[in-house]
Amino acid sequence: MAGYVNRDCGGWTELRVHGVSGTPPERMLAHPHVTRVAGDAEAGFYRRQWEAKQTSADTADERLEAYSWGGLTAGSGQRALWLLLTPFLLVNVAFFALPHAGVDDGGRGARRWAEVLLRLFALSITLTLVMAVVLVSMDFFGWQCVRPARDCTDRVPWLSFLTWPWLDLPGRRIGVTAVLPLAVVGLLWWLANKTWRELETATVPHAPPEERDRTPLEDRRMWNGASQVRQLRSAHVAAGFALVGAFLLAPFAGQDRGLRAVRPGATLEFAWAGAAMVLFGLALILLGLTVVLVCLRNDRPRPGAGGEHDGRRDLYTHLPWLALVVSVLAAVVVWQPGVNAPVRVTGNARTQLPWLAGAVEVLAAAQVVLLLAVLVLLLVRRAWTRRASPEAEQSPAWSGLATPALMMFAVVLAGAFAAGLALAVAHVLGKPAPTDRSADAFVVPLVYFWGAAMAVPVTATVLLLAGVMVWLVRRTADTMLRDHVVPAYPTEKIADALRTPDDPQHAETLRRARHIAAAWSRATASDVGERVSGGFAVLVAALTAAGVVGYLVDRSWVYTHARWAVNIGDLLVGGFAAGLLYVGRQAYRNPRFRRTVGVLWDVGTFWPRATHPLAPPCYAERAVPDLTRRIRYLGCTCGGRVVLSCHSQGTVIGAAVVMQLSYAESARVALLTYGSPLRRIYARFFPAYLGPAALSRTGAFLVGAPLDLTDSARARWPWRNLYRPSDPIGGWILRDVTAVDMGGDQGATAGIAGATQDVDRRIIDPVFARPVGDNSYPATLGHSGYADDRAYGECLELLRELRQR
């Protein structure tokens, strides 16, 4: 290879980790030519490539290296389709929003029950998707479409194959149309396996625990989820296949069908009908087994404890194949004329596939019960915790009820998707209706009409609260100017300008000050958004409760009195799904757009698939072991030291990595974070994993045992965090500090004066005055450009000094 790449591992290595924008290694290293020295194209370690060794800035004593994990979340625009699985993602994130179990048995018991309920809830979300596809394919196409004198193929020519002579029986039609839901389940199965192998599977280095784990992220089992994900994946896939098999056989297993409907002496018909009943029973048994399987306790094993085998000895891994075989055999059985005879379609009336509407209602009721059970469990636990230790109570987001709120969002979104799909297809085929009311009517479960109608008030709520959020952000500009901008720039005499705003001499100063205040106000959007989204959760809960009560009182009310809401809601849901695809496509093609919306998506995909195995893949399950192993190599094996330099979402990865290190490994590591969402998002929504106590332990780990968690000890921790008031994502982590811009040449250092004795260091941004000889004001950097700031270099020197003590 032409050129020179430093491959030393002793001395100091500044290891940079990027954030949500998927910054390429060339930009991370500020160098046009880079070479991968470890890892692969999805997640690799890169160093600068120089023309010759004599020109290299990387030496045996110090070098710059970048870890680029952008391939785990960015890449082909086809990955935008993952956004359609947002309900799976939400229920998986809800698991990590649960409060910490604590050391008391009551806390651990409550968390165990909550975990079981969440896994059952996740299974129900999967079945919601499968049932919607069953409704569209097997019910609409295979069961309702072809009727004497009311053939929908006249209106939809691409379904004309259903009228072919060899598909003259209803069992054969639903057998053919069952291919679609089976293919959907199979696709989810394949994607889950494929993404696990390519993006998540990574050997977690073995390290015996040096003390009792106090926070979940200190346990390396968290990133060793092969066996747990395999078990849950087997259960979800088997449940999907078994559900299809059950509905294949449902028309032939009713009270007036099956064995009772076989003519006396018809031996062959009796045999086929008996096979249908046996297979129907097997499908139901398999569904029951999947419910039991997700309830079983299956903790992640410690690395090296035998939990990394390929799973071939686990009996549950055969469940999906068994369920698929049952479904295929069911299709063979219902193909037989003798089985179809008892349910031969006569007349023009359209009816639903037997048991389908009831199954939809039962599933929706089960989801409501599970959600309420988790809510009650958390409320009881919170009340008990406040009585037992009121001083230990934190202030998490949404009053500590983020888990049931996320569950509610997941079920509302899944229900909206299912209702939108069913009603949209029914409109293509004819006209959706709760009963057979006209020649072109297609019978749709009433639950879906209510689900579509709910989209109208929910959308109105979103628009209302979006306007409230914009108003709140803009309203803070004047307060921001008076309380924050004025003291931050004492030499600019902004206060004097505010006292005499009509003075022409102060006009330029006021314009600049108000511009900065507006930028700083916009940076508070994430904090305001948390409060507004909490209000949104309350309103959606109220609307959902009203919808449930209305459904129980008068099931047909929406269709008979608010059909306009159903039609509008159907359009809104379809538009929302199309909007998700557009957002996802733009996020992977436009880095600036991705920086705006990608942070929320990356918050969700940071967490392992602990509850829903078919959720979008977790990048941290690969990134954390990668960095842990690299730090062990650079630090312990080579005897060097590492400055782990992390930006934005990379700071979350960095904190998780530090929590995973042994004391021997962390003794050779310093941590520099900037633009970090650890406090603003993670500490608030995931206090059990990255709350204030966990973050304090992270800093203390870098010094070693015994852990000193006092405020005075922070000065010795080799960890510094840079943040700006103009940054909409990053912020302080342990303590907000003050800083002022004194202007002139000393402004670069004065902006962080007085902050050298704590982890957090505030940088004033932007510079107030124009540079000499320039007509333009300095740009507001916000979330970018931290590595170019003078404070960055100063922190590097300080961290090296602290690490060498």
XYZ file of C-alpha atoms in Angstrom, residues 52-737:
686
model
C 5.903 8.981 4.361
C 6.902 8.303 7.949
C 8.864 11.552 8.096
C 5.690 13.595 7.423
C 3.463 11.672 9.825
C 1.960 13.411 12.852
C 1.263 9.964 14.329
C 4.263 8.712 16.266
C 5.229 5.945 18.632
C 4.299 8.247 21.542
C 0.895 9.468 20.370
C -1.525 8.969 17.522
C -5.076 9.657 16.415
C -7.574 6.873 15.728
C -11.267 6.863 14.851
C -13.972 4.282 15.461
C -16.590 4.594 12.731
C -19.802 2.713 13.559
C -22.003 4.562 11.064
C -22.405 1.439 8.933
C -24.430 -0.129 11.748
C -27.199 2.472 11.442
C -26.698 4.200 8.091
C -26.270 2.774 4.636
C -28.745 1.611 2.056
C -31.949 3.571 1.818
C -33.787 0.251 2.096
C -33.129 0.429 5.831
C -35.765 3.140 5.967
C -38.251 0.258 5.954
C -37.185 -0.414 9.551
C -39.273 2.615 10.512
C -42.408 0.597 9.800
C -41.375 -1.590 12.755
C -41.443 1.384 15.123
C -44.055 -0.343 17.370
C -41.559 -3.168 17.933
C -38.872 -0.606 18.732
C -41.052 1.283 21.224
C -41.980 -1.774 23.250
C -38.326 -2.821 23.338
C -37.249 0.619 24.599
C -40.016 0.493 27.208
C -38.172 -2.377 28.887
C -35.096 -0.229 29.529
C -37.194 2.615 30.941
C -38.197 0.395 33.875
C -36.840 1.545 37.252
C -33.889 -0.265 38.761
C -34.748 -3.381 40.748
C -32.779 -2.130 43.750
C -31.427 -4.288 46.512
C -34.744 -5.064 48.168
C -36.669 -8.186 47.278
C -39.820 -6.160 46.621
C -38.111 -4.081 43.976
C -36.641 -7.102 42.269
C -39.955 -8.951 42.357
C -41.809 -5.991 40.879
C -39.283 -5.662 38.077
C -39.453 -9.392 37.317
C -43.225 -9.228 36.967
C -42.952 -6.115 34.814
C -40.447 -7.844 32.536
C -42.797 -10.819 32.062
C -45.704 -8.507 31.266
C -43.570 -6.590 28.774
C -42.497 -9.741 26.974
C -46.141 -10.826 26.689
C -47.049 -7.365 25.440
C -44.285 -7.533 22.826
C -45.645 -10.874 21.604
C -49.103 -9.340 21.282
C -47.694 -6.531 19.108
C -46.201 -9.131 16.766
C -49.538 -10.934 16.557
C -51.263 -7.616 15.788
C -49.138 -7.243 12.673
C -49.618 -10.864 11.607
C -53.374 -10.696 12.183
C -53.651 -7.574 10.021
C -51.921 -9.386 7.145
C -54.145 -12.457 7.712
C -57.208 -10.210 7.492
C -56.121 -8.614 4.243
C -54.864 -11.741 2.518
C -56.775 -14.746 3.832
C -60.037 -13.020 4.763
C -60.456 -10.319 2.088
C -58.765 -12.116 -0.811
C -59.336 -15.775 0.007
C -62.642 -15.796 1.898
C -64.738 -12.736 0.991
C -63.640 -11.810 -2.510
C -65.055 -14.640 -4.645
C -68.826 -14.994 -4.183
C -71.531 -16.062 -6.638
C -72.698 -12.993 -8.558
C -70.549 -10.729 -6.314
C -67.054 -11.384 -7.568
C -64.567 -8.662 -6.593
C -62.195 -9.732 -9.355
C -64.319 -7.714 -11.802
C -63.166 -4.606 -9.953
C -59.644 -5.816 -9.136
C -58.307 -7.711 -12.160
C -55.022 -8.691 -10.485
C -57.040 -11.030 -8.231
C -58.563 -12.864 -11.169
C -56.427 -15.919 -10.448
C -58.796 -16.657 -7.544
C -61.494 -17.630 -10.079
C -59.388 -20.274 -11.774
C -61.159 -23.676 -11.802
C -58.658 -25.375 -9.512
C -59.392 -22.703 -6.861
C -63.145 -23.292 -6.883
C -63.272 -24.174 -3.163
C -62.902 -21.699 -0.234
C -60.297 -23.861 1.497
C -58.085 -23.766 -1.560
C -58.401 -20.002 -1.870
C -57.461 -19.298 1.733
C -54.686 -21.885 1.404
C -53.181 -19.965 -1.513
C -53.625 -16.566 0.100
C -52.012 -17.837 3.318
C -48.713 -17.597 1.457
C -48.621 -13.824 2.090
C -48.777 -13.855 5.924
C -46.414 -16.822 6.008
C -44.016 -14.882 3.798
C -44.259 -11.796 6.053
C -43.435 -13.843 9.147
C -40.643 -15.588 7.266
C -39.245 -12.238 6.115
C -39.186 -10.922 9.692
C -37.485 -14.145 10.795
C -34.859 -13.863 8.071
C -34.217 -10.178 8.753
C -33.857 -10.768 12.487
C -31.333 -13.559 11.907
C -29.488 -11.643 9.204
C -29.114 -8.426 11.177
C -28.065 -10.345 14.272
C -25.276 -12.105 12.392
C -24.117 -9.013 10.507
C -24.644 -6.151 12.930
C -24.985 -7.404 16.482
C -23.153 -10.623 17.043
C -19.814 -9.866 18.681
C -17.769 -11.857 21.138
C -17.952 -10.110 24.478
C -14.579 -10.282 26.285
C -14.724 -12.355 29.428
C -13.969 -10.572 32.689
C -14.862 -11.831 36.175
C -16.872 -9.284 38.181
C -14.633 -7.369 40.579
C -17.476 -6.248 42.807
C -21.183 -6.668 43.089
C -22.861 -5.031 40.107
C -24.644 -1.865 41.176
C -26.041 -0.745 37.818
C -27.098 -2.910 34.851
C -24.526 -1.428 32.465
C -21.681 -2.656 34.684
C -22.604 -6.223 33.838
C -21.103 -7.594 30.620
C -24.067 -9.918 30.284
C -26.032 -7.007 28.845
C -24.142 -7.254 25.539
C -24.133 -11.064 25.484
C -27.703 -11.633 24.344
C -27.401 -14.426 21.798
C -29.296 -17.046 23.819
C -31.983 -14.673 25.101
C -32.698 -13.128 21.689
C -32.709 -16.589 20.096
C -35.353 -17.811 22.533
C -37.604 -14.791 22.092
C -37.160 -14.856 18.322
C -38.202 -18.510 18.215
C -41.320 -17.731 20.243
C -42.422 -14.764 18.119
C -41.838 -16.485 14.793
C -43.537 -19.685 15.944
C -46.519 -17.682 17.193
C -46.821 -15.947 13.816
C -46.732 -19.214 11.869
C -49.126 -20.930 14.302
C -51.599 -18.059 14.055
C -51.720 -18.432 10.274
C -52.248 -22.180 10.632
C -55.064 -21.662 13.129
C -56.952 -19.318 10.793
C -56.398 -21.684 7.898
C -58.323 -24.335 9.803
C -60.793 -22.075 11.637
C -63.554 -22.360 8.963
C -63.514 -26.141 9.351
C -63.444 -26.450 13.142
C -66.618 -24.666 14.234
C -69.551 -26.150 16.094
C -71.444 -27.086 12.938
C -68.407 -28.089 10.957
C -65.472 -30.468 11.326
C -66.181 -34.063 12.283
C -69.848 -33.386 13.066
C -70.476 -32.230 9.501
C -69.034 -35.347 7.853
C -71.599 -37.528 6.151
C -72.079 -41.014 7.611
C -69.946 -43.583 5.846
C -67.667 -41.044 4.206
C -64.381 -42.549 5.404
C -62.046 -40.317 3.402
C -63.888 -37.170 4.397
C -63.774 -38.319 8.032
C -59.996 -38.817 7.798
C -59.373 -35.377 6.316
C -61.716 -33.707 8.790
C -59.964 -35.512 11.629
C -56.598 -34.320 10.352
C -57.945 -30.762 10.243
C -59.081 -30.999 13.866
C -55.730 -32.426 14.987
C -53.752 -29.759 13.182
C -56.041 -27.054 14.540
C -55.386 -28.330 18.055
C -51.637 -28.407 17.382
C -51.697 -24.798 16.163
C -53.460 -23.688 19.339
C -51.046 -25.691 21.493
C -48.098 -24.079 19.734
C -49.586 -20.648 20.386
C -49.879 -21.556 24.046
C -46.283 -22.802 24.134
C -45.013 -19.525 22.717
C -46.843 -17.646 25.472
C -45.221 -19.879 28.081
C -41.825 -19.534 26.419
C -41.787 -15.729 26.557
C -42.788 -15.880 30.234
C -39.881 -18.136 31.184
C -36.953 -16.464 32.864
C -33.968 -16.367 30.538
C -31.252 -14.059 31.815
C -28.272 -13.323 29.632
C -25.254 -15.460 30.592
C -21.892 -14.030 31.567
C -19.322 -14.132 28.749
C -17.461 -17.415 28.850
C -20.182 -19.145 30.865
C -21.377 -21.339 28.015
C -24.163 -19.087 26.770
C -22.610 -18.378 23.383
C -23.291 -21.739 21.713
C -25.172 -21.804 18.442
C -28.432 -22.982 19.956
C -28.750 -26.272 18.092
C -29.280 -28.114 21.375
C -32.128 -25.856 22.452
C -35.454 -27.519 21.796
C -37.262 -24.195 21.469
C -35.300 -23.376 18.306
C -37.351 -26.077 16.556
C -40.675 -24.391 17.388
C -40.731 -22.064 14.333
C -40.076 -24.966 11.997
C -42.741 -27.077 13.716
C -45.261 -24.230 13.457
C -44.395 -23.744 9.794
C -44.884 -27.455 9.118
C -48.275 -27.360 10.854
C -49.321 -24.401 8.684
C -48.164 -26.090 5.488
C -49.977 -29.310 6.432
C -53.055 -27.239 7.234
C -52.932 -25.780 3.730
C -52.708 -29.320 2.299
C -55.674 -30.500 4.380
C -57.978 -27.600 3.513
C -57.165 -28.185 -0.144
C -59.137 -31.442 -0.054
C -62.721 -31.361 -1.419
C -64.010 -33.488 1.446
C -62.923 -30.937 4.010
C -64.397 -28.047 2.024
C -67.810 -29.707 1.621
C -69.215 -28.678 5.019
C -68.340 -25.014 4.432
C -69.019 -24.619 0.738
C -69.869 -20.976 0.066
C -73.421 -20.430 -1.122
C -75.332 -17.256 -1.867
C -74.127 -13.710 -2.096
C -73.666 -12.843 1.570
C -70.181 -11.865 2.681
C -69.044 -12.902 6.146
C -65.750 -12.687 7.956
C -63.319 -15.530 8.304
C -64.546 -17.451 11.357
C -63.059 -16.377 14.711
C -61.067 -13.512 13.166
C -63.100 -10.611 14.567
C -63.209 -12.255 17.991
C -59.460 -12.835 17.936
C -58.842 -9.165 17.115
C -61.002 -8.097 20.064
C -59.359 -10.562 22.458
C -55.901 -9.411 21.413
C -56.809 -5.737 21.886
C -58.311 -6.501 25.310
C -55.194 -8.429 26.335
C -53.001 -5.473 25.363
C -55.090 -3.090 27.463
C -54.931 -5.442 30.446
C -51.164 -5.883 30.160
C -50.614 -2.130 29.868
C -52.782 -1.401 32.905
C -51.030 -4.143 34.883
C -47.623 -2.570 34.231
C -48.981 0.879 35.125
C -50.441 -0.337 38.432
C -47.267 -2.249 39.237
C -45.094 0.833 38.735
C -47.436 3.097 40.686
C -47.455 0.711 43.636
C -43.692 0.356 43.508
C -43.190 4.131 43.354
C -45.449 4.655 46.362
C -43.608 1.961 48.318
C -40.203 3.430 47.382
C -41.211 6.921 48.488
C -42.287 5.623 51.868
C -39.186 3.482 52.318
C -36.536 6.019 51.231
C -37.942 9.395 50.164
C -34.465 10.943 49.958
C -33.410 8.469 47.256
C -36.262 9.330 44.902
C -35.078 10.853 41.618
C -37.076 12.881 39.113
C -37.175 10.764 35.952
C -39.032 11.807 32.835
C -42.809 11.533 32.751
C -42.947 10.922 36.520
C -41.206 7.585 36.101
C -44.020 6.210 33.921
C -42.135 6.191 30.627
C -42.572 2.417 30.325
C -46.396 2.338 30.170
C -46.359 5.501 28.045
C -44.088 3.881 25.475
C -46.215 0.730 25.590
C -49.285 2.859 24.882
C -47.580 4.568 21.938
C -46.560 1.149 20.601
C -50.055 -0.338 20.753
C -51.707 2.806 19.355
C -49.258 2.893 16.456
C -49.550 -0.846 15.795
C -53.340 -0.624 15.903
C -53.313 2.375 13.579
C -51.088 0.559 11.089
C -53.330 -2.523 11.199
C -56.517 -0.478 10.824
C -55.051 1.629 8.037
C -53.931 -1.457 6.111
C -57.288 -3.215 6.488
C -59.413 -0.224 5.525
C -57.158 0.813 2.644
C -57.315 -2.665 1.090
C -61.070 -2.851 1.685
C -61.462 0.453 -0.191
C -59.480 -0.974 -3.110
C -61.662 -4.096 -3.249
C -64.976 -2.407 -2.544
C -66.269 -0.590 0.534
C -65.374 -1.402 4.171
C -68.394 -2.103 6.363
C -69.059 -3.872 9.688
C -71.642 -6.151 8.028
C -72.695 -7.133 4.525
C -74.731 -3.982 3.742
C -74.265 -3.583 -0.015
C -73.087 -5.378 -3.127
C -69.511 -4.071 -2.809
C -69.234 -4.276 0.985
C -66.243 -5.996 2.603
C -66.741 -6.908 6.239
C -64.084 -5.373 8.520
C -63.899 -5.868 12.312
C -65.383 -2.887 14.134
C -62.203 -2.503 16.162
C -60.401 -1.293 13.040
C -63.009 1.432 12.426
C -62.384 2.741 15.930
C -58.632 2.509 15.420
C -58.780 4.582 12.237
C -61.125 7.139 13.781
C -58.739 7.585 16.721
C -56.129 8.910 14.292
C -58.137 12.136 13.874
C -58.056 13.382 17.505
C -54.507 12.087 17.945
C -53.352 14.046 14.894
C -55.172 17.136 16.133
C -53.416 16.713 19.477
C -50.044 16.439 17.760
C -50.629 19.638 15.792
C -51.866 21.484 18.860
C -48.928 20.456 21.018
C -46.459 21.177 18.219
C -47.781 24.717 18.150
C -47.547 24.904 21.936
C -43.959 23.718 21.795
C -42.983 26.332 19.204
C -44.681 29.019 21.300
C -42.916 27.902 24.472
C -39.514 27.867 22.774
C -40.014 31.314 21.280
C -41.408 32.697 24.516
C -38.202 31.813 26.348
C -36.116 34.079 24.083
C -36.668 37.201 26.202
C -35.984 35.314 29.430
C -32.912 33.749 27.848
C -31.643 37.177 26.835
C -32.066 38.700 30.278
C -31.034 35.776 32.499
C -28.369 34.005 30.443
C -27.038 35.997 27.496
C -26.436 39.212 29.447
C -24.278 37.588 32.189
C -22.493 35.393 29.634
C -21.109 38.430 27.749
C -20.293 40.988 30.483
C -17.940 43.072 28.340
C -20.505 43.717 25.620
C -22.695 45.946 27.856
C -25.909 44.279 26.744
C -27.645 45.330 29.943
C -26.980 48.981 29.121
C -28.390 48.456 25.648
C -31.553 46.916 27.105
C -32.053 49.931 29.357
C -31.894 52.318 26.379
C -33.111 50.238 23.427
C -33.921 53.329 21.331
C -30.330 54.547 21.344
C -28.913 54.038 17.813
C -25.518 53.171 19.288
C -27.018 50.087 20.887
C -29.001 48.832 17.896
C -26.296 46.509 16.589
C -25.557 45.132 20.058
C -29.235 44.389 20.678
C -29.630 42.655 17.313
C -26.656 40.424 18.008
C -27.778 39.695 21.560
C -31.303 38.795 20.449
C -29.913 36.564 17.698
C -27.854 34.651 20.281
C -30.828 34.474 22.664
C -32.970 32.994 19.877
C -30.298 30.371 19.127
C -30.003 29.459 22.802
C -33.788 29.263 23.092
C -33.992 26.880 20.151
C -31.410 24.723 21.904
C -33.893 24.169 24.748
C -36.310 22.427 22.342
C -35.340 18.986 23.675
C -36.109 20.009 27.274
C -39.385 21.639 26.260
C -40.159 18.630 24.068
C -39.889 16.307 27.046
C -42.582 18.236 28.910
C -44.794 18.567 25.844
C -44.457 14.873 24.971
C -45.456 14.025 28.530
C -48.609 16.041 28.021
C -49.134 14.261 24.720
C -48.910 10.904 26.496
C -51.579 11.985 28.976
C -53.898 13.202 26.222
C -53.428 10.042 24.144
C -54.156 7.952 27.233
C -57.361 9.918 27.795
C -58.393 9.535 24.143
C -57.631 5.813 24.213
C -59.638 5.332 27.386
C -62.558 7.237 25.860
C -62.328 5.069 22.752
C -62.374 1.852 24.794
C -65.388 3.007 26.795
C -67.177 4.095 23.629
C -66.518 0.749 21.996
C -67.910 -1.123 24.992
C -71.041 1.065 25.097
C -71.887 1.097 21.374
C -69.563 -0.788 19.057
C -71.080 0.548 15.855
C -71.225 4.224 16.940
C -68.138 5.278 14.981
C -69.391 3.701 11.773
C -72.937 5.007 12.092
C -72.217 8.503 13.469
C -68.602 9.352 12.658
C -67.820 7.661 9.373
C -66.083 10.853 8.261
C -63.545 10.359 11.055
C -62.900 6.807 9.839
C -62.276 7.999 6.279
C -60.016 10.862 7.362
C -58.185 8.632 9.816
C -57.561 6.072 7.100
C -55.910 8.776 4.974
C -53.913 10.057 7.968
C -52.550 6.632 8.815
C -51.559 6.007 5.206
C -49.925 9.414 5.019
C -48.097 8.769 8.286
C -46.693 5.475 7.002
C -45.582 7.158 3.770
C -44.087 9.998 5.819
C -42.107 7.511 7.913
C -40.631 6.017 4.779
C -39.747 9.469 3.447
C -38.146 10.498 6.739
C -36.157 7.292 6.867
C -35.033 7.661 3.276
C -33.940 11.256 3.827
C -32.221 10.377 7.091
C -29.963 7.904 5.314
C -29.314 10.140 2.301
C -29.036 13.572 3.909
C -26.560 13.836 6.837
C -28.015 17.148 8.019
C -31.532 15.729 8.054
C -30.257 12.646 9.847
C -28.676 14.803 12.546
C -32.088 16.342 13.163
C -34.215 13.195 13.416
C -31.573 10.510 13.828
C -30.964 11.179 17.507
C -34.389 9.810 18.484
C -33.984 6.737 16.296
C -30.495 6.081 17.626
C -31.783 6.374 21.191
C -34.078 3.443 20.452
C -31.607 1.280 18.571
C -28.893 1.765 21.207
C -30.666 -0.760 23.421
C -30.336 -4.541 22.854
C -33.329 -6.554 21.687
C -34.239 -7.688 25.191
C -38.024 -7.688 24.828
C -38.875 -7.701 21.135
C -36.491 -9.841 19.054
C -37.871 -8.562 15.731
C -37.187 -4.891 16.500
C -34.629 -2.960 14.425
C -31.063 -4.072 15.187
C -29.029 -2.671 18.082
C -25.719 -1.067 17.079
C -24.350 -0.981 20.635
C -24.374 -4.775 20.844
C -21.556 -4.616 18.313
C -19.969 -1.254 19.193
C -19.519 -1.759 22.947
C -17.675 -5.109 22.661
C -15.600 -3.694 19.779
C -14.398 -0.747 21.839
C -13.916 -2.832 24.973
C -11.655 -5.230 23.107
C -9.765 -2.410 21.371
C -9.111 -0.609 24.660
C -7.873 -3.831 26.215
C -5.463 -4.244 23.300
C -4.176 -0.669 23.276
C -4.022 -0.347 27.050
C -3.296 -3.689 28.706
C -1.687 -5.685 25.880
C 0.468 -2.881 24.465
C 0.970 -0.969 27.705
C -0.377 2.265 26.236
C -3.030 4.743 27.323
C -6.259 5.732 25.598
C -8.209 8.983 25.543
C -11.712 7.905 24.588
C -13.016 11.002 22.783
C -16.765 10.756 22.171
C -19.271 13.065 20.507
C -23.071 13.098 20.780
C -24.472 9.542 20.718
C -20.896 8.315 20.889
C -20.773 9.594 24.483
C -23.474 7.084 25.417
C -21.418 4.321 23.846
C -18.336 5.652 25.647
C -20.059 5.684 29.043
C -21.313 2.129 28.484
C -17.784 1.039 27.527
C -16.241 2.554 30.665
C -18.825 0.762 32.798
C -17.807 -2.506 31.147
C -14.080 -2.158 31.809
C -12.222 -3.911 34.579
C -10.169 -1.762 36.946
C -6.971 -2.840 35.201
C -8.418 -1.643 31.864
C -10.004 1.582 33.112
C -6.732 2.588 34.814
C -5.316 3.234 31.342
C -8.301 5.191 29.985
C -9.347 8.846 30.084
C -12.755 10.005 28.860
C -13.554 13.190 26.925
C -17.201 13.777 26.004
C -18.799 16.682 24.135
C -22.285 17.364 22.821
C -23.530 14.592 25.113
C -27.231 13.670 25.515
C -26.478 11.597 28.626
C -28.302 13.921 31.016
C -30.900 15.435 28.708
C -32.262 12.142 27.393
C -30.717 9.022 28.870
C -30.522 9.962 32.545
C -34.127 11.138 32.429
C -35.713 8.259 30.527
C -33.399 5.399 31.548
C -32.412 6.147 35.160
C -31.694 2.510 35.995
C -28.958 2.375 33.356
C -27.624 5.913 32.949
C -29.093 7.883 35.829
C -27.051 10.311 37.984
C -25.831 7.528 40.282
C -24.665 5.400 37.361
C -22.875 8.335 35.713
C -21.091 9.189 38.956
C -19.885 5.605 39.193
C -18.654 5.888 35.595
C -16.287 8.703 36.542
C -15.159 6.922 39.693
C -14.338 3.758 37.711
C -11.611 5.670 35.900
C -9.802 6.160 39.233
C -10.400 2.659 40.575
C -11.378 0.980 43.826
C -12.452 2.022 46.338
C -14.921 4.139 44.396
C -14.949 7.751 45.583
C -18.300 9.268 44.595
C -17.984 12.549 46.492
C -18.169 15.896 44.719
C -14.610 16.738 45.697
C -13.332 13.601 43.955
C -14.475 14.795 40.530
C -11.399 16.993 40.145
C -9.260 13.834 40.085
C -11.441 11.912 37.647
C -9.863 11.741 34.163
C -13.179 12.694 32.578
C -14.172 16.065 31.131
C -17.381 16.988 29.349
C -17.696 20.002 27.030
C -21.049 21.568 26.290
C -22.502 24.759 24.846
C -25.704 26.646 25.617
C -26.374 26.668 21.859
C -26.295 22.859 21.576
C -29.818 21.404 21.173
C -28.674 17.846 21.962
C -25.691 18.009 24.304
C -25.492 19.454 27.776
C -23.953 19.109 31.185
C -23.829 15.653 32.753
C -23.176 15.954 36.497
C -23.377 19.694 37.277
C -24.212 22.806 35.299
C -21.411 25.348 35.586
